[in-house]
Short mmCIF file of C-alpha atoms and ligand atoms in Angstrom, two decimals:
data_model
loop_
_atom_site.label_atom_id
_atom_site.label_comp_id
_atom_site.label_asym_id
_atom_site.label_seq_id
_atom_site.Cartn_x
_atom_site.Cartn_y
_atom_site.Cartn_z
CA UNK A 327 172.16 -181.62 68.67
CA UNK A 328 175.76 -181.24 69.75
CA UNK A 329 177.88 -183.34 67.75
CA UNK A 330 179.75 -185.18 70.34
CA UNK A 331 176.33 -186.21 71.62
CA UNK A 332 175.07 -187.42 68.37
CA UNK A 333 178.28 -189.35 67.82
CA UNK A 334 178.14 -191.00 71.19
CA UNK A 335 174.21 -191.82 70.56
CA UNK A 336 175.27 -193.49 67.42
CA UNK A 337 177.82 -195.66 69.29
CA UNK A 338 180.92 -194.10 68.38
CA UNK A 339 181.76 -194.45 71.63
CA UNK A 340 181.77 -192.12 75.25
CA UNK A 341 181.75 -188.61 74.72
CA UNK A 342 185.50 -188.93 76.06
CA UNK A 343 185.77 -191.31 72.86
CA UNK A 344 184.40 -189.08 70.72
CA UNK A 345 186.41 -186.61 71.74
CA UNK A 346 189.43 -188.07 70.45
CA UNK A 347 188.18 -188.56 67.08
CA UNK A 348 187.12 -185.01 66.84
CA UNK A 349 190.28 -184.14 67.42
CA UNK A 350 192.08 -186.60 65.09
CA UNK A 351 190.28 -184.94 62.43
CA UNK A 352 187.89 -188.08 61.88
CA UNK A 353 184.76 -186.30 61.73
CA UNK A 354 183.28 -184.00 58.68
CA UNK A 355 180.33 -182.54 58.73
CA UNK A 356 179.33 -181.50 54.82
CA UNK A 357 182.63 -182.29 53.70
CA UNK A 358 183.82 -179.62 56.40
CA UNK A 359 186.39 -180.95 59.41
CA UNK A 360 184.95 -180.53 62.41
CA UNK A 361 186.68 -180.43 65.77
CA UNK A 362 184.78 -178.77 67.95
CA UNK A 363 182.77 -180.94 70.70
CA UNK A 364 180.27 -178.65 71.15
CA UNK A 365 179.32 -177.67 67.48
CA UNK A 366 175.97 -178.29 66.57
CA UNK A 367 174.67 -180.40 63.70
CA UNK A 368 171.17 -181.74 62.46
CA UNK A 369 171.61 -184.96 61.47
CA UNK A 370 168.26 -184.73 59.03
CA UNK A 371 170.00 -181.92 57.04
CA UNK A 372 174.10 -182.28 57.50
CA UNK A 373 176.01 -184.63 56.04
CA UNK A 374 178.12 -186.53 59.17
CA UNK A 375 180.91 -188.54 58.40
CA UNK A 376 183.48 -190.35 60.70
CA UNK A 377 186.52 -191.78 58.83
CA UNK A 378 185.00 -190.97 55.27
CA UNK A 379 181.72 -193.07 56.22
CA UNK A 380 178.74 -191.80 56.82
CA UNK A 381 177.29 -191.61 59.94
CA UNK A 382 173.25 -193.05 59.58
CA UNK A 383 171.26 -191.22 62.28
CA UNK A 384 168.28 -193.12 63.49
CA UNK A 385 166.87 -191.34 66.52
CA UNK A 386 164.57 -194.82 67.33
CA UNK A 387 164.94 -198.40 67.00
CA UNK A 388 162.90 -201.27 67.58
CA UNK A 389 163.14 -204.90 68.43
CA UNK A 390 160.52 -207.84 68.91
CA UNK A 391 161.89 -210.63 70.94
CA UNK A 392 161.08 -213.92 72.34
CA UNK A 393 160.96 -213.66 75.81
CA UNK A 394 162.42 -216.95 77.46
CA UNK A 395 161.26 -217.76 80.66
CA UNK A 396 163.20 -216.70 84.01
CA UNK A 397 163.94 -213.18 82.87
CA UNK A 398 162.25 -210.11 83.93
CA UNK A 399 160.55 -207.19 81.95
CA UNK A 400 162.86 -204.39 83.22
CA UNK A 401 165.93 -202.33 82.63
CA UNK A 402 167.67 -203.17 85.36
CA UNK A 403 167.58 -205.11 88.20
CA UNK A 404 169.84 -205.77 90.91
CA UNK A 405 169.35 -210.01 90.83
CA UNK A 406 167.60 -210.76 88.24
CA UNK A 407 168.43 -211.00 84.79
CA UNK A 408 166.72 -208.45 82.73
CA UNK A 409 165.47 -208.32 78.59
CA UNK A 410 167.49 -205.65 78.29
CA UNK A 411 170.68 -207.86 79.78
CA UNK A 412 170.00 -210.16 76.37
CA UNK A 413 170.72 -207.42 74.16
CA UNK A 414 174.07 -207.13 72.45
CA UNK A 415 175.88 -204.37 73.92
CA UNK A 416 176.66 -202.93 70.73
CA UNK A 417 172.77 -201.21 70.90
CA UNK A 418 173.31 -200.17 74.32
CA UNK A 419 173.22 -196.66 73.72
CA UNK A 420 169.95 -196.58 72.76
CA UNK A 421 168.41 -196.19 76.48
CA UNK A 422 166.42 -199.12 75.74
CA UNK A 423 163.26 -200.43 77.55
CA UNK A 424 160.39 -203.05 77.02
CA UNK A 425 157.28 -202.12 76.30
CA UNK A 426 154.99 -203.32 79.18
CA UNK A 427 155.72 -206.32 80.66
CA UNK A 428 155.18 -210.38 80.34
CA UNK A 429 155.65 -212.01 83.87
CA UNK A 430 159.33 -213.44 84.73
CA UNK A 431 157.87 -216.96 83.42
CA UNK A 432 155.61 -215.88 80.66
CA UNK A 433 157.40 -216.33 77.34
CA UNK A 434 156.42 -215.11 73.60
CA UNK A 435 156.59 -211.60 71.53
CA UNK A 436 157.93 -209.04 74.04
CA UNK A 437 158.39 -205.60 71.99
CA UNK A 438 161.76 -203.70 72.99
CA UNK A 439 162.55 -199.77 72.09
CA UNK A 440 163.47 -196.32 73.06
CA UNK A 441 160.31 -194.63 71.65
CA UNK A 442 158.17 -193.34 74.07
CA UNK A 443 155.61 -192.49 71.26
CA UNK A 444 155.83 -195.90 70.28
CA UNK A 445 155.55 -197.20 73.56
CA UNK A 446 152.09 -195.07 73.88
CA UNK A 447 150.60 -196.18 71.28
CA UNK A 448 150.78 -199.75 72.29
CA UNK A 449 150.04 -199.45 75.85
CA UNK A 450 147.33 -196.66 76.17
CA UNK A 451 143.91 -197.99 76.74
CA UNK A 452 142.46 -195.74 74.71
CA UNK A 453 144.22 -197.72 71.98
CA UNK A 454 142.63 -200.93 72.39
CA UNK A 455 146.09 -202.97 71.19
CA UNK A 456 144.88 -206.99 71.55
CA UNK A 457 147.42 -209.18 73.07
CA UNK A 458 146.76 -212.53 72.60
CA UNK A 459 147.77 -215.45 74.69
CA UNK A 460 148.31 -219.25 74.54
CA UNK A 461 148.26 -221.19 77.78
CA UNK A 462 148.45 -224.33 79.28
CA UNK A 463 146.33 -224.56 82.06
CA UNK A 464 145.60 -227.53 84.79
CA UNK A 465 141.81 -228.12 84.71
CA UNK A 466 139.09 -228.44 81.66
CA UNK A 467 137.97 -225.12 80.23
CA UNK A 468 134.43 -224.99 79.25
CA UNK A 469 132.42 -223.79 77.48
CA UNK A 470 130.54 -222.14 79.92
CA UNK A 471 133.79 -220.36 80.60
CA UNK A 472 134.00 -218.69 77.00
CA UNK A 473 130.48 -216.89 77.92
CA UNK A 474 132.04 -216.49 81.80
CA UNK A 475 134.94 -214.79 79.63
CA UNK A 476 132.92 -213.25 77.02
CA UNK A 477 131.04 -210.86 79.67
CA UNK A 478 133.75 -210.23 81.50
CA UNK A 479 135.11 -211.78 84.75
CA UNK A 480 135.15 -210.89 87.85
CA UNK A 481 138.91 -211.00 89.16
CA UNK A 482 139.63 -212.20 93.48
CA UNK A 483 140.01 -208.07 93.73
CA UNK A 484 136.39 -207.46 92.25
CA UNK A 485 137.61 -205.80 89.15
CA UNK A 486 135.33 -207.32 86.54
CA UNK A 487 137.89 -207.28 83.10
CA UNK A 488 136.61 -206.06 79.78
CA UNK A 489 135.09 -208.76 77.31
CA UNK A 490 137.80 -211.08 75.95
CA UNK A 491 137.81 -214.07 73.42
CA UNK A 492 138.66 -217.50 74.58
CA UNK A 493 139.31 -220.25 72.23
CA UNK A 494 139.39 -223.78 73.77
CA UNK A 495 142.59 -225.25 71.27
CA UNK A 496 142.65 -228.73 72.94
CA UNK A 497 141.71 -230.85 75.95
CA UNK A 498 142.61 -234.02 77.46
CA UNK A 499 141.95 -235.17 80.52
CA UNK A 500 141.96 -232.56 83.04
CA UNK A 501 144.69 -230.75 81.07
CA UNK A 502 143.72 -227.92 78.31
CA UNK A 503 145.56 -225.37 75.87
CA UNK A 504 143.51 -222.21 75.79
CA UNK A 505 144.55 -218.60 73.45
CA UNK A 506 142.71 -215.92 74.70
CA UNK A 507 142.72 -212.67 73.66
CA UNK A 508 142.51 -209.56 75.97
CA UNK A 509 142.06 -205.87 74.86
CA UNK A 510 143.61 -204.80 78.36
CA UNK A 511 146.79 -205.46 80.69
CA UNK A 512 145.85 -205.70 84.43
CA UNK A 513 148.55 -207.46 86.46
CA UNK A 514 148.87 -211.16 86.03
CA UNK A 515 145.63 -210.96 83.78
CA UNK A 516 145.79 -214.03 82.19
CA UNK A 517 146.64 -215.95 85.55
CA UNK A 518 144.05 -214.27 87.46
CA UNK A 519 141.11 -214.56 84.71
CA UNK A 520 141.95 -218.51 84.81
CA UNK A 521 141.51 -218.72 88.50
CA UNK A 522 139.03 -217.16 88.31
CA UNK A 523 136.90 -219.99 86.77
CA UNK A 524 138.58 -222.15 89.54
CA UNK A 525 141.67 -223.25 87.13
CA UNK A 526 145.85 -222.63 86.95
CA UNK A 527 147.48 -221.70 84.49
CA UNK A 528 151.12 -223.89 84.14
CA UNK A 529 152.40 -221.75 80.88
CA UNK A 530 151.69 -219.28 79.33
CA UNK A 531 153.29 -217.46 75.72
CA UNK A 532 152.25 -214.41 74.26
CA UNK A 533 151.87 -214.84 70.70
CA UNK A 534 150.33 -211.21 69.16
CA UNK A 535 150.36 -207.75 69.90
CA UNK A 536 147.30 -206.47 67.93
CA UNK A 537 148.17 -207.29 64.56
CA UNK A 538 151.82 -208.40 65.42
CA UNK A 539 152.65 -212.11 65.39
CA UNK A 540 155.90 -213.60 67.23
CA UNK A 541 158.02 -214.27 64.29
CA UNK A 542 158.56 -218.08 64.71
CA UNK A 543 161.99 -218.11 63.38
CA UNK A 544 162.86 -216.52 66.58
CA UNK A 545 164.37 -219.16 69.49
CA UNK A 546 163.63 -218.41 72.81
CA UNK A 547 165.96 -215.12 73.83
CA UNK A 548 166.40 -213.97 70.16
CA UNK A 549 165.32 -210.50 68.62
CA UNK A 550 164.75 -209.28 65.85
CA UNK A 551 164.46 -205.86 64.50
CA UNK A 552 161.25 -204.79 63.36
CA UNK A 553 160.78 -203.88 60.06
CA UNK A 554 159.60 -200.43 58.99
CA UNK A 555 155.74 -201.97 57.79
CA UNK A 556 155.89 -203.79 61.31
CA UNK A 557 156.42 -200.12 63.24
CA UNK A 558 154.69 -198.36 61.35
CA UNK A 559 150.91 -200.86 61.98
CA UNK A 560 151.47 -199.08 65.86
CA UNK A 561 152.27 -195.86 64.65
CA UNK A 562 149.63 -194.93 62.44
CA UNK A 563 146.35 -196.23 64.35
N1 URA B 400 148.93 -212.25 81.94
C1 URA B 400 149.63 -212.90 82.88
O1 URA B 400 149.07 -213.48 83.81
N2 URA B 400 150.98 -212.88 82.77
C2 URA B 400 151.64 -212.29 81.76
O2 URA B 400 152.87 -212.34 81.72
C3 URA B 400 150.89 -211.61 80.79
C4 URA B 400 149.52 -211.61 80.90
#
């Protein structure tokens, strides 16, 4: 990779930026000045240093956050506020995206990143990642709807969705707090399974992504970075 580009992806600034420091005689590569934009350097192999310290290269990076409601799952977006928008600038050279998408008022986990492997492995099918849910919904789940649920229900489209756990977590009057867990991600899933069985969901969160909790510490619109144990339970299945 050319130097000026690896500089620049580390957020040394533009390429114009990193320019400059080339030519102040900043950079080093194995002890060696280097002034030339358009040397080449690997970064697993070469020693990179920019005023004496050395320059980490991570290629990936990963972030869970709590989605707060009223934001969208997107990059950009020319009215709405994005996920990406609530990241601090200083990562924004990372090209990053979120990995599939909670509604603009869902809130809960909400995994951000510039891997695309990553972002395979969590939202193939064939990978059977389990996101569970909590929602409030207007109307009394029964338990005729955890079999309904259990078997699979048919959705106002006629797609009948894949078998899915529901957990009734409390009731009172006509109000109750369901979690479900789903091993797939149609459109508005949760919203349209619940009307389905003739009730509304008012809020929903999403609280796990396979074995992934929300880390609770986390206020609505905070991130976190993900810690190398935490990547690595997507990676490896
Ligand atoms: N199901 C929904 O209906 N909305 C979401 O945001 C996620 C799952």
């Amino acid at each position: 990779m050319r130097i000026d580009k690896l500089l620049a992806n580390m957020g040394y600034g533009s390429r114009k930026d990193v320019k400059i420091l080339l030519k102040q005689g900043a950079v080093r590569v194995d002890e060696a000045l280097v002034k030339d934009a358009k040397r080449h350097v690997d970064p697993s192999s070469e020693k990179v240093t920019v005023f004496g310290e050395v320059v980490e290269y991570r290629p990936y990076i990963y972030f869970m956050m709590n989605k707060p409601e009223g934001v969208i799952s997107a990059t950009e977006d020319q009215v709405e506020t994005t996920v990406i928008e609530l990241i601090d600038s200083e990562y924004a050279h990372y090209d990053l995206f979120p990995v599939g998408r909670l509604d603009k008022d869902t809130t809960g986990l909400l995994l951000i990143t510039n891997d695309g492997a990553f972002n395979h492995a969590l939202m193939s099918p064939r990978k059977h990642v389990d996101k569970v849910y909590i929602a409030e919904v207007d109307g009394e789940m029964t338990v005729e709807d955890i079999k309904t649920f259990a078997n699979g229900v048919e959705l106002e489209d006629g797609y009948t969705t894949k078998p899915a756990r529901l957990e009734i977590l409390s009731r009172s009057g006509r109000r109750s707090v369901i979690r479900l867990t789903l091993s797939e991600g149609k459109y508005h899933q949760v919203k349209r399974m619940v009307a389905a069985v003739g009730k509304h969901v008012e809020r929903l969160e999403r609280v796990q992504i396979g074995e992934l909790e929300l880390d609770e510490t986390l206020e609505l619109g905070a991130y976190r970075e993900l810690t190398e144990e935490e990547v690595q339970l997507f990676l490896q299945s």
